[in-house]
Amino acid sequence: MARTSPFARRGSGRTRGLGRARGDRRWGEQPLGSGQRPPTSLVVALVMACASLMVLDTQAGDSSPVEPVRRAVGEVVGPAESAVAAAVRPAAVVPQWFRSHSALRADVDALEAENAELLSQVRTAGYDRNRLAELEGLTSSARDLGQALVPARVVGFGPSQSFTGTVTIDAGSSSGLGPDMTVVNDDGLVGRVLRVTSTTATVLLVVDSGSTVGARVGESMEMGFLRGRGEAGEGGDLDLELVDAAETPAKDDTVVTWGSRDGSPYAAGIPIGRVTAVYESLRESTKRVVVEPFVDVGSLDVVGVVVPSGTESDRGLVEADGSLR
Amino acid sequence: MSAVRVLAAAAAVLLAALLQVSVLSQVAWHGVVPNLVLLVVVAAGLVRGASFAMVLGLAAGLLLDLAPPADHVAGRWALALVLVGLVAGQVNREARGSAGAVVATVAVCSLLGTTVFALTGALLGDPITSVGSVLGVVGLALLLDVVLTPLVLPPLMAMFRRLEPARGLAWQR
């Protein structure tokens, strides 16, 4: 800054003279350095370019011409994200220590509350035992889906500023992944694969506002649709809309995926979350059930992608019987 | 020289995008991370003026729109960052050296960028969750961007200043 005189700046502004063709606008006595107004034509051209791109991408839907570009950019940027994430992974543990400290305090509070609740519920032990058996059945059914898991790590999170819940994982089509595959971790359902490149894949999280999962309440087998609210991090609850509005699920009921043909996009019987509250709307004659997901999307790391057993993959595969291949 | 300038700007944008997605997300606050790419565009606007910053904003926005894990309609961040470049390039030249003006510019641009992105989403029929949560995200993003400004903006502005072609010419004169 100090090495240029105002004269020099004035000279530079004149020689560049980007705004001259459309009439010089000056800020008071300011010479036209870089403080000049850009040509209106440039502003209009750039804004129109963005607008037409948006319209193009919105109108075309799935066959959007943007999709191949996305894939091409992903092929380049995806591995870079994996490399950067791998490079900082050791350092990334440091903030986790602080997080786990506060998490431990929260755990103590939660456990104390749970203890008091358990003491008061001792008489319903038989019911609880049945429920536990059911839960175990559910988890084991999730374990032996008859399908294999491709392990992967999360290497990139979409920021909340984008108002979408998406992450990048470091496994792609070369590991046997494809669009509309179920992504889980040891807690439950994470989301589904949206698109893949050869080495990475983009996963739509269940908390995204565009995510809809067919779900059923584990206790009553009641079916419904689970929608994300688009709030990542803490408080990323899901809304369950039941098909039969007459049914009311109980608090703490487990919600699992109902699954679809060939397990695409969601395999059946994967635990998603537990019911925390039920709201009734008389006007729409539906019930809105709030479900807290088992998976903490704010701290995702290792996930598994459900693939058909025997899939060709360039990395270790966790088979249905728990063996590694 | 021109190639060097374009490469340096592209490298700064790419590095910012990678850090934003893969590193800063580890310390994200309610999922909100400092918008480093926006800071690069603001720095370019303050040093090089609106025309350069708008073109850089378009390129940077397209990267954010297309690189994984983005899944929104392409062009939304591009539009937001083009407008950010336009605004950052209009700041009175005399005021640019002062820290206060830089912080104020970042604050305005962060507000503008995130809001424009949210509004285009609403226009295109994205399921917007609630006005309250959007405002929360906008405010949090503004706060984080301003907090990071003293660390990020001075080196970025120094880089763009060194690469400014007219300055070199003027110095020789």
mmCIF file of N, CA, C and O in Angstrom, chain A residues 236-268:
data_model
loop_
_atom_site.group_PDB
_atom_site.id
_atom_site.type_symbol
_atom_site.label_atom_id
_atom_site.label_comp_id
_atom_site.label_asym_id
_atom_site.label_seq_id
_atom_site.Cartn_x
_atom_site.Cartn_y
_atom_site.Cartn_z
ATOM 1 N N GLY A 236 -31.096 -32.105 15.384
ATOM 2 C CA GLY A 236 -31.480 -32.504 14.044
ATOM 3 C C GLY A 236 -32.535 -33.599 14.086
ATOM 4 O O GLY A 236 -32.268 -34.743 13.740
ATOM 5 N N ASP A 237 -33.734 -33.257 14.528
ATOM 6 C CA ASP A 237 -34.778 -34.259 14.670
ATOM 7 C C ASP A 237 -35.455 -34.538 13.332
ATOM 8 O O ASP A 237 -35.316 -33.794 12.374
ATOM 9 N N LEU A 238 -36.216 -35.646 13.300
ATOM 10 C CA LEU A 238 -36.951 -36.036 12.100
ATOM 11 C C LEU A 238 -38.445 -36.024 12.413
ATOM 12 O O LEU A 238 -38.853 -36.180 13.559
ATOM 13 N N ASP A 239 -39.246 -35.817 11.375
ATOM 14 C CA ASP A 239 -40.693 -35.856 11.542
ATOM 15 C C ASP A 239 -41.235 -37.132 10.919
ATOM 16 O O ASP A 239 -40.974 -37.416 9.751
ATOM 17 N N LEU A 240 -42.010 -37.876 11.695
ATOM 18 C CA LEU A 240 -42.621 -39.106 11.190
ATOM 19 C C LEU A 240 -44.101 -38.849 10.982
ATOM 20 O O LEU A 240 -44.802 -38.444 11.907
ATOM 21 N N GLU A 241 -44.564 -39.065 9.759
ATOM 22 C CA GLU A 241 -45.988 -38.906 9.476
ATOM 23 C C GLU A 241 -46.573 -40.286 9.260
ATOM 24 O O GLU A 241 -46.203 -40.981 8.307
ATOM 25 N N LEU A 242 -47.483 -40.685 10.142
ATOM 26 C CA LEU A 242 -48.015 -42.041 10.073
ATOM 27 C C LEU A 242 -49.132 -42.134 9.044
ATOM 28 O O LEU A 242 -49.898 -41.195 8.850
ATOM 29 N N VAL A 243 -49.182 -43.270 8.374
ATOM 30 C CA VAL A 243 -50.226 -43.475 7.377
ATOM 31 C C VAL A 243 -51.588 -43.561 8.057
ATOM 32 O O VAL A 243 -52.560 -42.945 7.631
ATOM 33 N N ASP A 244 -51.640 -44.319 9.140
ATOM 34 C CA ASP A 244 -52.880 -44.462 9.895
ATOM 35 C C ASP A 244 -52.840 -43.496 11.073
ATOM 36 O O ASP A 244 -52.131 -43.711 12.053
ATOM 37 N N ALA A 245 -53.621 -42.403 10.956
ATOM 38 C CA ALA A 245 -53.541 -41.358 11.972
ATOM 39 C C ALA A 245 -54.146 -41.793 13.296
ATOM 40 O O ALA A 245 -53.996 -41.110 14.301
ATOM 41 N N ALA A 246 -54.842 -42.940 13.317
ATOM 42 C CA ALA A 246 -55.468 -43.368 14.558
ATOM 43 C C ALA A 246 -54.444 -43.919 15.546
ATOM 44 O O ALA A 246 -54.661 -43.936 16.743
ATOM 45 N N GLU A 247 -53.332 -44.376 15.011
ATOM 46 C CA GLU A 247 -52.309 -44.978 15.874
ATOM 47 C C GLU A 247 -51.467 -43.894 16.544
ATOM 48 O O GLU A 247 -51.140 -42.889 15.918
ATOM 49 N N THR A 248 -51.139 -44.109 17.785
ATOM 50 C CA THR A 248 -50.243 -43.184 18.468
ATOM 51 C C THR A 248 -49.050 -43.960 19.018
ATOM 52 O O THR A 248 -49.225 -44.810 19.891
ATOM 53 N N PRO A 249 -47.870 -43.748 18.500
ATOM 54 C CA PRO A 249 -46.722 -44.459 19.025
ATOM 55 C C PRO A 249 -46.366 -43.956 20.420
ATOM 56 O O PRO A 249 -46.634 -42.803 20.753
ATOM 57 N N ALA A 250 -45.770 -44.825 21.214
ATOM 58 C CA ALA A 250 -45.376 -44.444 22.562
ATOM 59 C C ALA A 250 -44.006 -43.778 22.532
ATOM 60 O O ALA A 250 -43.249 -43.941 21.583
ATOM 61 N N LYS A 251 -43.738 -43.026 23.568
ATOM 62 C CA LYS A 251 -42.421 -42.403 23.680
ATOM 63 C C LYS A 251 -41.366 -43.506 23.755
ATOM 64 O O LYS A 251 -41.600 -44.562 24.348
ATOM 65 N N ASP A 252 -40.217 -43.254 23.155
ATOM 66 C CA ASP A 252 -39.074 -44.170 23.144
ATOM 67 C C ASP A 252 -39.279 -45.388 22.259
ATOM 68 O O ASP A 252 -38.466 -46.302 22.268
ATOM 69 N N ASP A 253 -40.394 -45.462 21.527
ATOM 70 C CA ASP A 253 -40.540 -46.527 20.530
ATOM 71 C C ASP A 253 -39.436 -46.378 19.482
ATOM 72 O O ASP A 253 -39.098 -45.269 19.079
ATOM 73 N N THR A 254 -38.925 -47.534 19.036
ATOM 74 C CA THR A 254 -37.880 -47.484 18.021
ATOM 75 C C THR A 254 -38.501 -47.419 16.628
ATOM 76 O O THR A 254 -39.485 -48.095 16.355
ATOM 77 N N VAL A 255 -37.906 -46.593 15.781
ATOM 78 C CA VAL A 255 -38.375 -46.469 14.399
ATOM 79 C C VAL A 255 -37.319 -47.101 13.488
ATOM 80 O O VAL A 255 -36.134 -46.795 13.613
ATOM 81 N N VAL A 256 -37.768 -48.007 12.602
ATOM 82 C CA VAL A 256 -36.838 -48.682 11.694
ATOM 83 C C VAL A 256 -37.278 -48.431 10.247
ATOM 84 O O VAL A 256 -38.407 -48.029 10.001
ATOM 85 N N THR A 257 -36.338 -48.668 9.312
ATOM 86 C CA THR A 257 -36.715 -48.521 7.903
ATOM 87 C C THR A 257 -37.663 -49.631 7.518
ATOM 88 O O THR A 257 -37.567 -50.753 8.005
ATOM 89 N N TRP A 258 -38.586 -49.290 6.605
ATOM 90 C CA TRP A 258 -39.537 -50.318 6.196
ATOM 91 C C TRP A 258 -39.006 -51.038 4.978
ATOM 92 O O TRP A 258 -39.339 -52.187 4.720
ATOM 93 N N GLY A 259 -38.098 -50.387 4.271
ATOM 94 C CA GLY A 259 -37.401 -51.091 3.199
ATOM 95 C C GLY A 259 -38.204 -51.131 1.923
ATOM 96 O O GLY A 259 -39.391 -50.865 1.898
ATOM 97 N N SER A 260 -37.525 -51.431 0.852
ATOM 98 C CA SER A 260 -38.212 -51.506 -0.428
ATOM 99 C C SER A 260 -37.569 -52.618 -1.254
ATOM 100 O O SER A 260 -36.638 -53.277 -0.826
ATOM 101 N N ARG A 261 -38.060 -52.778 -2.443
ATOM 102 C CA ARG A 261 -37.615 -53.878 -3.283
ATOM 103 C C ARG A 261 -36.109 -53.806 -3.522
ATOM 104 O O ARG A 261 -35.585 -52.736 -3.827
ATOM 105 N N ASP A 262 -35.417 -54.889 -3.361
ATOM 106 C CA ASP A 262 -33.971 -54.986 -3.555
ATOM 107 C C ASP A 262 -33.187 -54.054 -2.616
ATOM 108 O O ASP A 262 -32.033 -53.742 -2.869
ATOM 109 N N GLY A 263 -33.832 -53.591 -1.559
ATOM 110 C CA GLY A 263 -33.122 -52.763 -0.600
ATOM 111 C C GLY A 263 -32.627 -51.457 -1.165
ATOM 112 O O GLY A 263 -31.600 -50.934 -0.742
ATOM 113 N N SER A 264 -33.342 -50.924 -2.170
ATOM 114 C CA SER A 264 -32.893 -49.688 -2.771
ATOM 115 C C SER A 264 -34.035 -48.692 -2.790
ATOM 116 O O SER A 264 -35.103 -49.009 -3.284
ATOM 117 N N PRO A 265 -33.920 -47.486 -2.267
ATOM 118 C CA PRO A 265 -32.701 -46.917 -1.702
ATOM 119 C C PRO A 265 -32.439 -47.298 -0.250
ATOM 120 O O PRO A 265 -31.338 -47.053 0.220
ATOM 121 N N TYR A 266 -33.419 -47.839 0.454
ATOM 122 C CA TYR A 266 -33.172 -48.163 1.855
ATOM 123 C C TYR A 266 -33.445 -49.636 2.105
ATOM 124 O O TYR A 266 -34.514 -50.137 1.760
ATOM 125 N N ALA A 267 -32.482 -50.329 2.708
ATOM 126 C CA ALA A 267 -32.680 -51.707 3.107
ATOM 127 C C ALA A 267 -33.654 -51.753 4.288
ATOM 128 O O ALA A 267 -33.838 -50.760 4.988
ATOM 129 N N ALA A 268 -34.295 -52.894 4.511
ATOM 130 C CA ALA A 268 -35.333 -52.990 5.534
ATOM 131 C C ALA A 268 -34.724 -53.241 6.912
ATOM 132 O O ALA A 268 -33.659 -53.834 7.049
#
